[in-house]
């Protein structure tokens, strides 16, 4: 893998940004997470979002706990992914509380298939995704596993039902440009502790 290739550039950028994110003081990370979740919740309420897809934060990711708790308390349907390591796919479950989560692939909390209900035909109106880096064009740099890219490609089967894809992260994760490859889909928006911003890809 050449360092000048898109894949090589992604690897170097991912390592640098994740290192910087890991080094954030916990109190700063917690405060920024709460602010970002507040902005996301305000937008969800204003848009009347009844069903959304989110994720359970892991390690130094922006902590989504407050967003999930708020959505559950308001009776919104929260879809969370469960990773299938055998084929690199993700399955969605409708989760009603933290009690329906269990440690899954990579040690990340995921829906317990015994307690949580499979999402079935439920289609989220918005999808909130994590990442290592983002840019204002809609570029997103994931963690290298391709789970969200494959899920997005597989789920885009019903025209008119396409949800808004919104990144969740810290303002320090915004970079001038994320190296993009032809298979990389752009995000519609980005939420940080500074607010919600639509990307240049959002129509």
XYZ file of C-alpha atoms in Angstrom, residues 29-159:
131
model
C -14.674 14.673 25.774
C -17.650 14.358 28.122
C -18.614 18.021 27.826
C -18.310 18.002 24.032
C -20.321 14.759 23.824
C -23.177 16.256 25.829
C -23.245 19.362 23.634
C -23.226 17.352 20.403
C -26.013 15.088 21.680
C -28.039 18.172 22.638
C -27.759 19.560 19.110
C -28.672 16.190 17.588
C -31.687 15.855 19.905
C -32.902 19.352 19.065
C -32.753 18.576 15.344
C -34.518 15.217 15.810
C -37.322 16.941 17.721
C -37.634 19.801 15.229
C -37.832 17.365 12.300
C -40.279 15.028 14.023
C -37.991 12.030 13.545
C -39.823 8.939 14.791
C -37.236 6.327 13.825
C -33.464 6.720 13.738
C -30.367 4.589 13.553
C -27.487 5.361 15.893
C -24.603 3.542 17.563
C -23.326 2.757 21.044
C -20.059 4.616 21.573
C -16.808 2.741 22.180
C -13.510 3.852 23.654
C -12.820 7.509 22.780
C -15.764 7.954 20.402
C -18.197 10.777 21.032
C -20.424 9.407 23.810
C -23.930 8.858 22.419
C -25.463 7.824 25.770
C -27.392 11.049 26.292
C -28.791 10.979 22.757
C -30.014 7.399 23.162
C -31.544 8.088 26.591
C -33.330 11.175 25.258
C -34.765 9.324 22.271
C -35.912 6.425 24.436
C -37.579 8.787 26.918
C -39.466 10.452 24.050
C -40.728 7.160 22.667
C -38.742 7.251 19.428
C -37.716 3.999 17.745
C -33.955 3.577 18.070
C -32.275 1.111 15.716
C -28.808 -0.096 16.670
C -26.453 -2.319 14.637
C -25.165 -5.759 15.505
C -22.022 -6.786 13.637
C -21.790 -10.121 11.846
C -18.045 -10.741 11.723
C -18.466 -13.867 9.593
C -19.614 -11.881 6.538
C -18.788 -8.268 7.452
C -22.432 -7.163 7.561
C -24.572 -5.400 10.153
C -28.054 -6.345 11.350
C -30.391 -3.742 12.831
C -32.412 -4.215 15.996
C -34.974 -1.979 17.647
C -33.581 -1.346 21.135
C -35.784 0.111 23.885
C -33.224 0.558 26.669
C -29.631 -0.066 27.646
C -30.827 -3.299 29.298
C -31.221 -4.799 25.823
C -27.507 -4.428 25.041
C -24.770 -7.017 25.434
C -21.037 -7.071 24.698
C -20.599 -8.168 21.097
C -17.989 -8.079 18.351
C -14.810 -6.203 19.299
C -16.169 -5.739 22.835
C -18.666 -3.114 21.690
C -22.130 -3.080 23.282
C -24.639 -4.345 20.730
C -28.307 -5.358 20.698
C -28.951 -8.619 22.505
C -30.731 -10.766 19.882
C -32.648 -12.489 22.682
C -34.090 -9.282 24.138
C -34.090 -6.750 21.304
C -36.503 -6.920 18.397
C -35.160 -7.265 14.828
C -35.754 -4.054 12.898
C -37.400 -5.919 10.046
C -38.737 -3.491 7.469
C -38.292 -0.442 9.709
C -36.497 2.298 7.783
C -34.780 5.042 9.788
C -35.348 8.640 8.767
C -31.842 9.525 9.908
C -28.658 7.531 10.433
C -26.034 8.796 12.874
C -22.586 7.303 12.260
C -19.199 7.414 13.977
C -15.883 7.935 12.265
C -12.231 8.825 12.598
C -12.421 11.981 10.467
C -14.946 14.078 8.528
C -14.879 17.001 6.113
C -17.398 19.639 5.068
C -17.937 18.056 1.647
C -19.465 15.021 3.313
C -16.352 12.903 3.404
C -16.126 10.339 6.194
C -13.159 8.258 7.223
C -14.243 5.122 9.043
C -12.165 2.635 10.984
C -11.188 0.475 8.031
C -13.704 -2.352 8.429
C -16.156 -1.059 5.823
C -19.215 -2.097 7.863
C -21.154 1.131 7.377
C -20.222 1.375 3.685
C -21.521 -2.135 3.015
C -24.622 -1.543 5.102
C -25.398 1.673 3.260
C -24.986 0.038 -0.136
C -27.163 -2.911 0.865
C -29.895 -0.733 2.365
C -30.293 1.662 -0.552
C -32.839 -0.500 -2.311
C -36.021 1.574 -2.056
C -35.927 4.956 -3.807
